[in-house]
Structure formats: C-alpha cells, structure tokens
Tab-separated table of C-alpha atoms in Angstrom:
chain	number	residue	atom	x	y	z
A	164	UNK	CA	17.160	9.796	58.867
A	165	UNK	CA	13.950	11.444	57.686
A	166	UNK	CA	16.010	14.012	55.785
A	167	UNK	CA	17.988	11.252	54.083
A	168	UNK	CA	14.800	9.402	53.090
A	169	UNK	CA	13.301	12.619	51.752
A	170	UNK	CA	16.383	13.298	49.662
A	171	UNK	CA	16.306	9.715	48.345
A	172	UNK	CA	12.645	10.058	47.418
A	173	UNK	CA	13.267	13.337	45.626
A	174	UNK	CA	16.204	11.823	43.749
A	175	UNK	CA	14.070	8.842	42.708
A	176	UNK	CA	11.302	11.126	41.432
A	177	UNK	CA	13.877	13.196	39.551
A	178	UNK	CA	15.409	10.136	37.902
A	179	UNK	CA	11.995	8.761	36.907
A	180	UNK	CA	10.979	12.138	35.504
A	181	UNK	CA	14.159	12.415	33.432
A	182	UNK	CA	14.158	8.805	32.220
A	183	UNK	CA	12.886	8.441	28.682
A	184	UNK	CA	12.994	5.736	26.026
A	185	UNK	CA	15.401	6.751	23.294
A	186	UNK	CA	13.543	7.300	20.038
A	187	UNK	CA	14.012	9.427	16.920
A	188	UNK	CA	12.151	12.697	16.748
A	189	UNK	CA	10.346	11.706	13.564
A	190	UNK	CA	9.520	8.531	11.663
A	191	UNK	CA	8.871	8.861	7.936
A	192	UNK	CA	7.315	6.035	5.949
A	193	UNK	CA	7.640	6.528	2.179
A	194	UNK	CA	5.759	4.203	-0.182
A	195	UNK	CA	6.394	4.617	-3.906
A	196	UNK	CA	3.392	3.155	-5.706
A	197	UNK	CA	4.318	0.422	-8.224
A	198	UNK	CA	8.071	0.802	-7.683
A	199	UNK	CA	9.729	-2.412	-8.817
A	200	UNK	CA	12.716	-3.502	-6.698
A	201	UNK	CA	15.073	-3.354	-9.673
A	202	UNK	CA	14.298	0.350	-10.245
A	203	UNK	CA	16.826	1.159	-7.508
A	204	UNK	CA	19.490	-0.094	-9.888
A	205	UNK	CA	17.864	0.463	-13.280
A	206	UNK	CA	17.800	4.202	-12.536
A	207	UNK	CA	20.945	4.335	-10.395
A	208	UNK	CA	23.221	5.965	-12.984
A	209	UNK	CA	20.595	8.655	-13.643
A	210	UNK	CA	20.143	9.579	-9.985
A	211	UNK	CA	21.339	12.539	-8.001
A	212	UNK	CA	23.598	11.827	-5.051
A	213	UNK	CA	21.150	13.140	-2.461
A	214	UNK	CA	17.988	11.215	-3.369
A	215	UNK	CA	17.403	7.538	-4.158
A	216	UNK	CA	21.128	7.007	-4.656
A	217	UNK	CA	21.738	8.304	-1.143
A	218	UNK	CA	19.350	5.712	0.230
A	219	UNK	CA	21.254	2.969	-1.584
A	220	UNK	CA	24.674	4.345	-0.603
A	221	UNK	CA	23.917	5.235	3.026
A	222	UNK	CA	20.922	3.143	4.029
A	223	UNK	CA	20.369	-0.502	4.881
A	224	UNK	CA	18.730	-2.348	1.986
A	225	UNK	CA	16.708	-5.521	2.336
A	226	UNK	CA	17.206	-6.632	-1.251
A	227	UNK	CA	15.024	-9.742	-1.126
A	228	UNK	CA	11.759	-8.350	0.240
A	229	UNK	CA	8.673	-10.074	-1.127
A	230	UNK	CA	4.924	-9.628	-0.781
A	231	UNK	CA	3.589	-12.776	0.869
A	232	UNK	CA	-0.048	-12.696	-0.283
A	233	UNK	CA	-2.180	-12.240	-3.366
A	234	UNK	CA	-3.346	-10.050	-4.931
A	235	UNK	CA	-0.544	-7.481	-5.038
A	236	UNK	CA	-2.764	-4.389	-5.110
A	237	UNK	CA	-2.386	-0.778	-3.888
A	238	UNK	CA	-4.814	-0.722	-0.958
A	239	UNK	CA	-3.577	-4.066	0.336
A	240	UNK	CA	0.079	-3.124	-0.010
A	241	UNK	CA	-0.226	0.126	1.919
A	242	UNK	CA	-2.230	-1.593	4.632
A	243	UNK	CA	0.168	-4.521	4.917
A	244	UNK	CA	3.255	-2.290	5.177
A	245	UNK	CA	1.864	-0.477	8.208
A	246	UNK	CA	-0.076	-3.295	9.919
A	247	UNK	CA	2.499	-6.034	9.381
A	248	UNK	CA	-0.392	-8.228	8.330
A	249	UNK	CA	-2.231	-9.632	5.295
A	250	UNK	CA	-5.803	-9.420	3.921
A	251	UNK	CA	-6.779	-12.560	5.829
A	252	UNK	CA	-6.429	-10.558	9.047
A	253	UNK	CA	-6.475	-6.826	8.272
A	254	UNK	CA	-9.490	-7.171	5.951
A	255	UNK	CA	-8.421	-4.845	3.125
A	256	UNK	CA	-8.711	-7.364	0.317
A	257	UNK	CA	-8.295	-5.079	-2.687
A	258	UNK	CA	-8.996	-1.597	-3.924
A	259	UNK	CA	-12.473	-2.996	-4.465
A	260	UNK	CA	-14.001	-6.154	-3.067
A	261	UNK	CA	-17.380	-7.633	-2.192
A	262	UNK	CA	-18.775	-7.935	1.317
A	263	UNK	CA	-22.150	-9.543	2.033
A	264	UNK	CA	-22.951	-9.463	-1.661
A	265	UNK	CA	-22.238	-5.732	-2.022
A	266	UNK	CA	-19.460	-4.091	-3.980
A	267	UNK	CA	-17.290	-2.045	-1.648
A	268	UNK	CA	-14.535	0.474	-2.275
A	269	UNK	CA	-11.839	-0.159	0.295
A	270	UNK	CA	-12.043	3.105	2.276
A	271	UNK	CA	-15.574	4.334	1.551
A	272	UNK	CA	-17.419	5.393	4.706
A	273	UNK	CA	-21.009	6.593	4.279
A	274	UNK	CA	-21.014	7.889	7.852
A	275	UNK	CA	-18.472	10.653	7.235
A	276	UNK	CA	-18.650	13.804	5.125
A	277	UNK	CA	-16.027	15.506	2.941
A	278	UNK	CA	-13.977	18.356	4.368
A	279	UNK	CA	-12.484	20.717	1.800
A	280	UNK	CA	-14.878	19.726	-0.985
A	281	UNK	CA	-18.419	18.488	-1.451
A	282	UNK	CA	-17.628	15.439	-3.585
A	283	UNK	CA	-17.895	11.762	-2.757
A	284	UNK	CA	-14.071	11.683	-2.757
A	285	UNK	CA	-14.246	12.973	0.800
A	286	UNK	CA	-16.447	10.180	2.140
A	287	UNK	CA	-13.465	8.150	3.271
A	288	UNK	CA	-12.031	6.695	6.488
A	289	UNK	CA	-9.950	3.717	7.730
A	290	UNK	CA	-12.930	1.984	9.367
A	291	UNK	CA	-12.896	-0.971	6.929
A	292	UNK	CA	-9.403	-1.866	8.147
A	293	UNK	CA	-9.637	-4.552	10.853
A	294	UNK	CA	-6.176	-4.049	12.377
A	295	UNK	CA	-4.174	-1.129	13.649
A	296	UNK	CA	-0.899	0.324	12.385
A	297	UNK	CA	2.573	1.473	13.400
A	298	UNK	CA	1.189	4.961	13.952
A	299	UNK	CA	-1.652	3.646	16.106
A	300	UNK	CA	0.840	1.776	18.275
A	301	UNK	CA	3.048	4.862	18.536
A	302	UNK	CA	0.061	6.908	19.662
A	303	UNK	CA	-0.853	4.247	22.240
A	304	UNK	CA	2.714	4.054	23.561
A	305	UNK	CA	2.847	7.806	24.198
A	306	UNK	CA	-0.671	8.256	25.608
A	307	UNK	CA	-1.627	9.800	22.249
A	308	UNK	CA	0.892	12.610	22.555
A	309	UNK	CA	2.670	11.523	19.367
A	310	UNK	CA	1.222	12.989	16.188
A	311	UNK	CA	0.622	10.883	13.067
A	312	UNK	CA	-0.366	12.314	9.664
A	313	UNK	CA	-0.698	10.699	6.227
A	314	UNK	CA	-0.283	12.383	2.828
A	315	UNK	CA	-0.914	11.060	-0.697
A	316	UNK	CA	-2.763	11.859	-3.885
A	317	UNK	CA	-4.770	8.620	-3.529
A	318	UNK	CA	-7.213	8.478	-0.632
A	319	UNK	CA	-6.422	4.872	0.289
A	320	UNK	CA	-2.683	5.606	0.237
A	321	UNK	CA	-3.071	8.437	2.758
A	322	UNK	CA	-5.690	6.827	5.001
A	323	UNK	CA	-4.570	3.252	5.687
A	324	UNK	CA	-0.891	4.036	6.436
A	325	UNK	CA	-1.847	6.754	8.933
A	326	UNK	CA	-4.141	4.364	10.799
A	327	UNK	CA	-7.272	4.600	12.908
A	328	UNK	CA	-6.015	7.023	15.547
A	329	UNK	CA	-4.208	9.373	13.150
A	330	UNK	CA	-4.409	13.104	13.739
A	331	UNK	CA	-5.058	13.615	10.043
A	332	UNK	CA	-4.890	12.129	6.575
A	333	UNK	CA	-4.909	14.357	3.495
A	334	UNK	CA	-5.548	13.250	-0.081
A	335	UNK	CA	-6.127	14.977	-3.399
A	336	UNK	CA	-9.566	15.613	-4.860
A	337	UNK	CA	-9.188	16.158	-8.613
A	338	UNK	CA	-12.673	17.647	-8.825
A	339	UNK	CA	-11.556	20.685	-6.822
A	340	UNK	CA	-7.829	20.589	-7.534
A	341	UNK	CA	-6.523	20.491	-3.964
A	342	UNK	CA	-6.045	18.400	-0.813
A	343	UNK	CA	-9.034	17.397	1.283
A	344	UNK	CA	-9.923	15.154	4.213
A	345	UNK	CA	-13.110	13.906	5.914
A	346	UNK	CA	-15.039	14.445	9.128
A	347	UNK	CA	-13.452	11.248	10.462
A	348	UNK	CA	-10.458	13.459	11.272
A	349	UNK	CA	-11.789	17.021	11.586
A	350	UNK	CA	-14.695	19.286	10.724
A	351	UNK	CA	-12.676	21.983	8.994
A	352	UNK	CA	-9.359	22.111	7.175
A	353	UNK	CA	-6.613	23.838	9.188
A	354	UNK	CA	-6.146	27.485	8.277
A	355	UNK	CA	-2.662	26.801	6.951
A	356	UNK	CA	-4.035	24.133	4.565
A	357	UNK	CA	-6.834	26.382	3.348
A	358	UNK	CA	-4.203	28.977	2.494
A	359	UNK	CA	-1.936	26.330	0.985
A	360	UNK	CA	-4.755	25.074	-1.251
A	361	UNK	CA	-5.460	28.612	-2.457
A	362	UNK	CA	-1.818	29.122	-3.348
A	363	UNK	CA	-0.951	25.676	-4.700
A	364	UNK	CA	-4.224	24.281	-6.036
A	365	UNK	CA	-4.326	23.051	-9.624
A	366	UNK	CA	-6.910	23.089	-12.375
A	367	UNK	CA	-10.042	21.200	-11.244
A	368	UNK	CA	-10.597	18.010	-13.198
A	369	UNK	CA	-6.910	17.494	-14.011
A	370	UNK	CA	-5.672	14.147	-12.731
A	371	UNK	CA	-2.367	14.872	-10.987
A	372	UNK	CA	-1.655	11.178	-10.746
A	373	UNK	CA	-1.065	11.023	-14.505
A	374	UNK	CA	1.554	13.776	-14.419
A	375	UNK	CA	5.157	13.658	-13.176
A	376	UNK	CA	4.391	16.918	-11.372
A	377	UNK	CA	2.043	14.872	-9.182
A	378	UNK	CA	5.176	13.530	-7.499
A	379	UNK	CA	6.235	17.110	-6.744
A	380	UNK	CA	2.735	17.989	-5.504
A	381	UNK	CA	2.942	15.119	-3.012
A	382	UNK	CA	6.353	16.076	-1.612
A	383	UNK	CA	5.446	19.763	-1.457
A	384	UNK	CA	2.398	18.880	0.623
A	385	UNK	CA	4.452	16.581	2.857
A	386	UNK	CA	6.913	19.409	3.507
A	387	UNK	CA	4.037	21.777	4.264
A	388	UNK	CA	2.609	19.304	6.795
A	389	UNK	CA	6.033	18.902	8.358
A	390	UNK	CA	6.411	22.666	8.696
A	391	UNK	CA	2.931	23.775	9.732
A	392	UNK	CA	2.108	20.844	11.996
A	393	UNK	CA	5.614	21.034	13.532
A	394	UNK	CA	6.077	17.288	13.331
A	395	UNK	CA	9.128	16.096	15.224
A	396	UNK	CA	9.347	19.325	17.223
A	397	UNK	CA	7.525	18.154	20.345
A	398	UNK	CA	8.465	15.976	23.306
A	399	UNK	CA	7.373	12.710	21.638
A	400	UNK	CA	8.209	10.945	18.389
A	401	UNK	CA	5.879	11.878	15.539
A	402	UNK	CA	5.185	10.016	12.291
A	403	UNK	CA	4.592	11.172	8.726
A	404	UNK	CA	3.433	8.681	6.112
A	405	UNK	CA	3.883	9.657	2.460
A	406	UNK	CA	2.775	7.765	-0.631
A	407	UNK	CA	3.776	8.726	-4.166
A	408	UNK	CA	0.821	7.796	-6.393
A	409	UNK	CA	1.818	9.204	-9.794
A	410	UNK	CA	4.426	6.528	-10.431
A	411	UNK	CA	1.651	3.933	-10.438
A	412	UNK	CA	-0.898	5.777	-12.556
A	413	UNK	CA	1.698	6.785	-15.153
A	414	UNK	CA	3.046	3.255	-15.434
A	415	UNK	CA	-0.477	1.845	-15.800
A	416	UNK	CA	-1.053	4.227	-18.689
A	417	UNK	CA	2.348	4.228	-20.411
A	418	UNK	CA	4.300	1.195	-19.167
A	419	UNK	CA	7.494	0.563	-17.246
A	420	UNK	CA	9.877	1.825	-19.946
A	421	UNK	CA	8.108	4.972	-21.188
A	422	UNK	CA	9.873	8.332	-21.157
A	423	UNK	CA	7.177	9.806	-18.918
A	424	UNK	CA	7.636	6.945	-16.431
A	425	UNK	CA	11.350	7.649	-16.295
A	426	UNK	CA	10.644	11.354	-15.879
A	427	UNK	CA	8.404	10.595	-12.898
A	428	UNK	CA	11.319	8.836	-11.213
A	429	UNK	CA	13.684	11.700	-11.980
A	430	UNK	CA	11.195	14.045	-10.282
A	431	UNK	CA	10.933	11.589	-7.386
A	432	UNK	CA	14.711	11.567	-7.057
A	433	UNK	CA	14.991	15.372	-7.030
A	434	UNK	CA	12.147	15.892	-4.577
A	435	UNK	CA	13.398	13.136	-2.282
A	436	UNK	CA	16.849	14.755	-2.235
A	437	UNK	CA	15.285	18.067	-1.205
A	438	UNK	CA	13.136	16.367	1.424
A	439	UNK	CA	16.075	14.494	2.954
A	440	UNK	CA	18.096	17.713	3.087
A	441	UNK	CA	15.190	19.349	4.923
A	442	UNK	CA	15.089	16.481	7.436
A	443	UNK	CA	18.849	16.764	7.945
A	444	UNK	CA	18.542	20.470	8.679
A	445	UNK	CA	15.642	20.048	11.086
A	446	UNK	CA	16.659	16.940	12.986
A	447	UNK	CA	20.242	16.068	12.072
A	448	UNK	CA	21.204	13.046	9.991
A	449	UNK	CA	20.595	10.709	12.911
A	450	UNK	CA	17.542	12.435	14.336
A	451	UNK	CA	14.922	10.773	12.147
A	452	UNK	CA	14.113	7.268	10.922
A	453	UNK	CA	13.001	6.858	7.317
A	454	UNK	CA	12.096	3.811	5.288
A	455	UNK	CA	11.277	3.533	1.609
A	456	UNK	CA	9.300	0.678	0.126
A	457	UNK	CA	6.522	-0.034	-2.396
A	458	UNK	CA	3.003	-1.375	-2.212
A	459	UNK	CA	3.675	-3.674	-5.188
A	460	UNK	CA	5.746	-3.875	-8.362
A	461	UNK	CA	4.530	-4.039	-11.940
A	462	UNK	CA	4.790	-6.233	-15.016
A	463	UNK	CA	6.456	-5.171	-18.229
A	464	UNK	CA	4.026	-4.493	-21.060
A	465	UNK	CA	3.166	-7.730	-22.926
A	466	UNK	CA	3.651	-6.156	-26.364
A	467	UNK	CA	7.086	-4.933	-25.274
A	468	UNK	CA	7.882	-8.431	-24.005
A	469	UNK	CA	6.647	-10.132	-27.178
A	470	UNK	CA	8.712	-7.771	-29.334
A	471	UNK	CA	11.785	-9.179	-27.602
A	472	UNK	CA	10.621	-12.819	-27.916
A	473	UNK	CA	9.633	-13.047	-24.267
A	474	UNK	CA	6.393	-14.856	-23.359
A	475	UNK	CA	3.517	-12.608	-22.265
A	476	UNK	CA	-0.147	-12.119	-23.052
A	477	UNK	CA	-3.571	-11.977	-21.485
A	478	UNK	CA	-6.633	-13.956	-20.566
A	479	UNK	CA	-10.160	-12.604	-20.853
A	480	UNK	CA	-11.296	-12.896	-17.224
A	481	UNK	CA	-14.646	-11.157	-17.808
A	482	UNK	CA	-15.411	-13.332	-20.833
A	483	UNK	CA	-14.411	-16.412	-18.890
A	484	UNK	CA	-16.824	-15.446	-16.095
A	485	UNK	CA	-19.647	-15.111	-18.637
A	486	UNK	CA	-18.767	-18.465	-20.198
A	487	UNK	CA	-18.689	-20.170	-16.795
A	488	UNK	CA	-22.015	-18.564	-15.817
A	489	UNK	CA	-23.618	-19.924	-18.973
A	490	UNK	CA	-22.418	-23.422	-18.128
A	491	UNK	CA	-23.593	-23.076	-14.515
A	492	UNK	CA	-27.039	-21.960	-15.679
A	493	UNK	CA	-27.300	-25.002	-17.922
A	494	UNK	CA	-26.318	-27.256	-15.031
A	495	UNK	CA	-28.306	-25.654	-12.164
A	496	UNK	CA	-30.998	-23.593	-13.917
A	497	UNK	CA	-29.937	-20.285	-12.285
A	498	UNK	CA	-28.196	-17.461	-14.120
A	499	UNK	CA	-25.183	-15.404	-12.943
A	500	UNK	CA	-24.128	-17.676	-10.108
A	501	UNK	CA	-20.705	-16.048	-10.372
A	502	UNK	CA	-21.442	-12.501	-9.220
A	503	UNK	CA	-18.129	-10.769	-9.950
A	504	UNK	CA	-14.384	-11.131	-10.240
A	505	UNK	CA	-11.714	-8.858	-8.774
A	506	UNK	CA	-7.973	-9.447	-9.138
A	507	UNK	CA	-8.206	-13.147	-10.091
A	508	UNK	CA	-10.732	-13.881	-7.305
A	509	UNK	CA	-14.173	-15.031	-8.484
A	510	UNK	CA	-17.130	-14.372	-6.171
A	511	UNK	CA	-20.085	-16.753	-6.148
A	512	UNK	CA	-23.553	-15.323	-5.572
A	513	UNK	CA	-24.306	-16.924	-2.207
A	514	UNK	CA	-27.774	-15.361	-1.953
A	515	UNK	CA	-28.874	-16.907	-5.264
A	516	UNK	CA	-27.337	-20.247	-4.367
A	517	UNK	CA	-29.148	-20.283	-1.001
A	518	UNK	CA	-32.507	-19.171	-2.386
A	519	UNK	CA	-32.339	-21.831	-5.104
A	520	UNK	CA	-31.585	-24.506	-2.525
A	521	UNK	CA	-28.311	-25.399	-4.201
A	522	UNK	CA	-25.186	-26.799	-2.607
A	523	UNK	CA	-22.477	-24.148	-2.423
A	524	UNK	CA	-19.762	-26.767	-2.788
A	525	UNK	CA	-21.375	-28.346	-5.848
A	526	UNK	CA	-21.704	-24.967	-7.545
A	527	UNK	CA	-18.137	-24.118	-6.617
A	528	UNK	CA	-16.806	-27.434	-7.955
A	529	UNK	CA	-18.630	-26.972	-11.251
A	530	UNK	CA	-17.419	-23.383	-11.561
A	531	UNK	CA	-13.846	-24.531	-10.993
A	532	UNK	CA	-14.237	-27.239	-13.624
A	533	UNK	CA	-15.434	-24.666	-16.142
A	534	UNK	CA	-12.759	-22.093	-15.292
A	535	UNK	CA	-10.031	-24.699	-15.667
A	536	UNK	CA	-10.786	-24.879	-19.391
A	537	UNK	CA	-8.914	-21.578	-19.865
A	538	UNK	CA	-5.494	-22.306	-21.371
A	539	UNK	CA	-3.792	-19.334	-19.721
A	540	UNK	CA	-4.649	-20.501	-16.196
A	541	UNK	CA	-2.233	-22.837	-14.444
A	542	UNK	CA	-4.530	-23.614	-11.520
A	543	UNK	CA	-8.020	-22.777	-10.278
A	544	UNK	CA	-8.215	-23.018	-6.489
A	545	UNK	CA	-11.079	-23.406	-4.022
A	546	UNK	CA	-9.997	-20.746	-1.511
A	547	UNK	CA	-11.689	-22.440	1.428
A	548	UNK	CA	-9.547	-25.523	0.796
A	549	UNK	CA	-6.389	-23.847	-0.508
A	550	UNK	CA	-4.271	-25.491	2.198
A	551	UNK	CA	-4.664	-28.879	0.460
A	552	UNK	CA	-4.506	-27.646	-3.139
A	553	UNK	CA	-1.842	-29.405	-5.278
A	554	UNK	CA	0.071	-26.219	-6.064
A	555	UNK	CA	3.549	-24.921	-5.093
A	556	UNK	CA	3.783	-24.263	-1.374
A	557	UNK	CA	4.850	-20.631	-1.758
A	558	UNK	CA	1.811	-19.797	-3.873
A	559	UNK	CA	-0.504	-21.796	-1.628
A	560	UNK	CA	0.652	-19.751	1.363
A	561	UNK	CA	0.061	-16.494	-0.489
A	562	UNK	CA	-3.479	-17.496	-1.433
A	563	UNK	CA	-4.230	-18.380	2.201
A	564	UNK	CA	-2.767	-15.060	3.391
A	565	UNK	CA	-4.895	-13.199	0.859
A	566	UNK	CA	-8.137	-15.017	1.604
A	567	UNK	CA	-10.665	-13.383	3.914
A	568	UNK	CA	-13.857	-15.423	4.131
A	569	UNK	CA	-16.096	-12.359	4.372
A	570	UNK	CA	-14.458	-10.166	1.721
A	571	UNK	CA	-12.551	-12.342	-0.736
A	572	UNK	CA	-13.870	-14.410	-3.629
A	573	UNK	CA	-14.551	-18.128	-3.346
A	574	UNK	CA	-12.242	-19.146	-6.187
A	575	UNK	CA	-8.735	-18.004	-7.101
A	576	UNK	CA	-7.443	-18.261	-10.660
A	577	UNK	CA	-3.673	-18.558	-11.052
A	578	UNK	CA	-2.515	-17.467	-14.520
A	579	UNK	CA	0.750	-18.218	-16.245
A	580	UNK	CA	3.614	-15.777	-15.702
A	581	UNK	CA	3.276	-12.441	-17.514
A	582	UNK	CA	-0.418	-12.990	-18.283
A	583	UNK	CA	-2.699	-10.002	-17.778
A	584	UNK	CA	-6.267	-10.598	-16.634
A	585	UNK	CA	-7.487	-9.109	-19.904
A	586	UNK	CA	-6.278	-9.396	-23.493
A	587	UNK	CA	-4.230	-6.269	-24.312
A	588	UNK	CA	-4.722	-4.628	-27.697
A	589	UNK	CA	-1.832	-4.644	-30.147
A	590	UNK	CA	-1.218	-0.924	-29.538
A	591	UNK	CA	-1.509	-1.153	-25.743
A	592	UNK	CA	1.543	0.386	-24.037
A	593	UNK	CA	0.605	0.301	-20.351
A	594	UNK	CA	0.891	-2.282	-17.620
A	595	UNK	CA	-0.727	-3.664	-14.487
A	596	UNK	CA	0.014	-5.740	-11.379
A	597	UNK	CA	-1.661	-8.110	-8.963
A	598	UNK	CA	0.072	-11.498	-9.257
A	599	UNK	CA	2.371	-13.525	-6.989
A	600	UNK	CA	5.249	-13.344	-9.462
A	601	UNK	CA	8.482	-11.478	-8.636
A	602	UNK	CA	7.762	-8.633	-11.056
A	603	UNK	CA	4.710	-7.772	-8.916
A	604	UNK	CA	5.795	-9.100	-5.512
A	605	UNK	CA	9.488	-8.109	-5.237
A	606	UNK	CA	9.636	-4.653	-3.677
A	607	UNK	CA	12.402	-2.307	-2.494
A	608	UNK	CA	12.940	-1.834	1.228
A	609	UNK	CA	15.588	0.583	2.488
A	610	UNK	CA	15.972	1.996	6.007
A	611	UNK	CA	18.003	5.143	6.706
A	612	UNK	CA	18.726	7.508	9.562
A	613	UNK	CA	18.360	6.880	13.279
A	614	UNK	CA	20.618	3.980	14.439
A	615	UNK	CA	20.745	2.570	10.872
A	616	UNK	CA	24.136	1.546	9.555
A	617	UNK	CA	24.901	1.172	5.868
A	618	UNK	CA	24.556	-2.362	4.548
A	619	UNK	CA	22.521	-4.849	2.584
A	620	UNK	CA	21.020	-8.268	3.091
A	621	UNK	CA	19.650	-10.788	0.627
A	622	UNK	CA	18.124	-12.814	3.422
A	623	UNK	CA	14.425	-13.333	2.605
A	624	UNK	CA	12.230	-10.661	4.150
A	625	UNK	CA	8.553	-9.898	3.647
A	626	UNK	CA	6.349	-6.852	3.398
A	627	UNK	CA	4.830	-7.804	6.766
A	628	UNK	CA	8.271	-7.536	8.411
A	629	UNK	CA	8.396	-3.758	7.965
A	630	UNK	CA	5.974	-2.832	10.753
A	631	UNK	CA	7.512	-5.032	13.474
A	632	UNK	CA	10.985	-3.784	12.497
A	633	UNK	CA	9.984	-0.140	12.946
A	634	UNK	CA	8.154	-0.961	16.172
A	635	UNK	CA	11.197	-2.826	17.525
A	636	UNK	CA	13.410	0.178	16.780
A	637	UNK	CA	10.931	2.427	18.595
A	638	UNK	CA	10.490	-0.023	21.511
A	639	UNK	CA	6.722	-0.136	21.079
A	640	UNK	CA	4.323	-3.046	20.690
A	641	UNK	CA	3.779	-4.296	17.140
A	642	UNK	CA	0.346	-3.739	15.503
A	643	UNK	CA	-2.642	-5.792	16.622
A	644	UNK	CA	-2.747	-8.310	13.723
A	645	UNK	CA	0.981	-8.323	12.933
A	646	UNK	CA	2.382	-11.637	11.648
A	647	UNK	CA	5.795	-10.332	10.563
A	648	UNK	CA	9.179	-10.574	12.223
A	649	UNK	CA	11.573	-7.726	13.043
A	650	UNK	CA	14.410	-7.696	10.518
A	651	UNK	CA	17.152	-6.382	12.786
C-alpha cells in the first residue's frame, strides 16, 4: 500500500512538473508610426509577397479598428496599444503635457542617467505611465523569467511598449549616432550592443527618423536584439516590441503622398519580409505571435486636398490663445490665464486663478465663450463636464477617455474635419495628426502566427482591445488599467 501511494505521489509530481500552459516562444508587437489603415491596400500592389502583403494574405485583419480617445498622438498611441487603456487611466496624455503647472515631456525622468551617451536624451524611463503593459503581465505570469525588450528610434516608442518591468528598452540618440538606454534599465550597455554601435553607428547629428534608412536601422537593431539576447530561446515566452518611427517623421515633413514617404514603406516592406523569414527559421511559422498596428494615422496635406477641391485648412491655435487671454485680462484683470495649449487642449493657469481669488468655473466659461468665436471650431468643451456636452456621443466618449484631471487641459477645442491646429503656408507639403477623425483614428491591426487563422472582420474594434486580445491568447491577466475587450 505504501509503495502504491509513493508511486502515485511520484506520478503526480511528474505530471505537475511536466504540465505547462501552451504559449508561443516569442511575441512581437510591431507599431508603424503614423500608418494609416488604408496604406495596407494603397501600397498592396507595390508590396513583396513576404512582407506587408503576407500579413494581409496570411494574417487575421481587424479592418475597423479605431482609436477611442483624443488626441491621437504618438506617446498615447504606443501606451494605449500595450496597456489596453486610455490617457484618463494610464496618464500619458500626449508627447508633451502639463502637470501641476509644469511642462512635462512624456518619458523624462530626472532621477535616471543616460547609458551610452551623456545627453539629456538618455534621461528617460516609463515612470510617468500609471498602468502596466502586456510585457509587465507576461513577466508577472512567469515569475519574471520571461524577457521583454523594446526597440525604436524614438525614446517614447521604445519605453512605453516595453513597460515598467522590461529587461531593456533601446532608443536612438542622434547626438551620438547610435542606440542608448538609461540607468532605469542598466548601468552599462551590453558588450554586444557596444560592439554593434561601433560597427553600425551613423553620423552624429543626422536625424535617422527623417530618412527611409531609419526603417532599416530599426529592424537591424531588432534582429540584433533577437540574436544576442536569445529571445524566444528559453523556457518561457519572451516579448520584443518594435516601433518604426521614420514613417511618422517623414510624413510630417513631406506628406502622405510624397515619393520619400512611399520609399519608406517600400523599405518597411522589405525589412519586414526579412524579419518574418528570420522568425520562421528560428521558431517555425506557428512558433511566434506577431501583431502589426499603428499609434495613429495622419491627415492628407491641406494644400493637396484643396488642389483637388476637397475641404481642408487650418486654425491658428496659438493666436487664438493670445486673443482669448487678452479678453480674459480685460474681464478679470489678470494676464495669461490660459497657460498653454497642446493638441487642442487648452490649459488654464490654476495658480494665477487661485492667487487672484477668481472662480475657476467663471474663468473657464469666459475662455470657452471667447474660443467659440473661431470659425474653424465646431465645439469648445469644458472637459470636466464633457459627459453632458451637446456633441455627438462618439466624440464625447473620446474626450472623456482622453481627459486626465491632473495632466490634461481644462478645455478641448474640436475643429472641423481636415483642419490643422495651425495655418499651413501655401508651399507646405507635410502633414500632422491628433484628431478624432478617421484619417487620424482608423489604424491597421493584423495578427499572424501562433494559433492565428487567416481572415478578416469589419466588426468595430478599438486600440484598447489589442492588449486584452494578446493576453487572452497567452492565458495571462490583462494589464492593470485595461478597459478593452479580447477580440477573439
């Protein structure tokens, strides 16, 4: 009897030891900065079979994925993809925002030092992010045995996707011409990266984001991380987050239809094809899970639109702020009661209002009345009371999702469609983004690889649905402030 019980106990221990949740060896999140949803099809005939076209032909496409907050900005988009949340909860309210009356860059951290350079570009961390990410949850689920690393040219695009508990995040410092990190992650660059920087560094001062080769630089670095850090080669699932920044910077400078913009996507297509082939060779076609999406879209250039009789233009947001401040000074006797404006949000100067003994609501109401005189604005909304604003429900929800009381402006200005927040010059060829409209908010979302069958849905999905979908596939808890729903 004792022998039988002993054998049963040993068998139980053996079964427990061998039992393991089925997961892919590697998860790859790929964000293409400012990639409009329709680019998947606008460029389709120009694509190689193994790159973006392969994603369309083999992957599962969520063709009606929208960003469900404003503003549609890089730092917010990357954060929302990986947290499954919005600025109201994850706290990244723009590339720049104000907090307690101070201007703040989204990932600046004065408590860390640069590693790999001596410039301010290395004083970065994810500490301003108030929620955790897919990678953080993966690390938690595996007792931190999983490895998570982020790569991008932009600091914010490497840092926020990788999360708080990431093993590393690497971004490009133009001042030195190579990849760096900060003491948040490590005190010295790995030996392989020091060697890589010596061999692959570029001319200091040259902005790789404005060159199609910046796309290649990003993928080359991602492949180097994959190889030298041996991601996907251990006992637990690892994660690599990649963001392609050049597509955004080039489009800002030259527009959505420029030859150099199209060249950047041809480079993206070629490098993605090579990267997917590498993943196939390392892990097998069903051994990894990859998703491609964007942090936001982008508007067509207003001069280009006007040339084809399509309505577009701009409104002078900075001039409007000055005009409103003049009116507020005449009414309340205090100058510059509107402190700043970022991405259609106007920030009141609460310290001045308090010290002058003024009513915040009265100042806000007067500011709204003045701002509403701008012809290019459809609505001017008191963010604190957006839930009762007489505006379309979809836009009202996006304002609420984008409003963080401590970091977002007091007033939101809603412009007409295709209206930039400045007046473009007649020779201006570039573009921008930030609005609720489909050209900025409709993003691609394609899953491929592990347990993903080919298909497409036009059922409405949202940027915040990406994180819970990946977490559901991995059988791990969704991120801490997640408000999305798993797609599958």
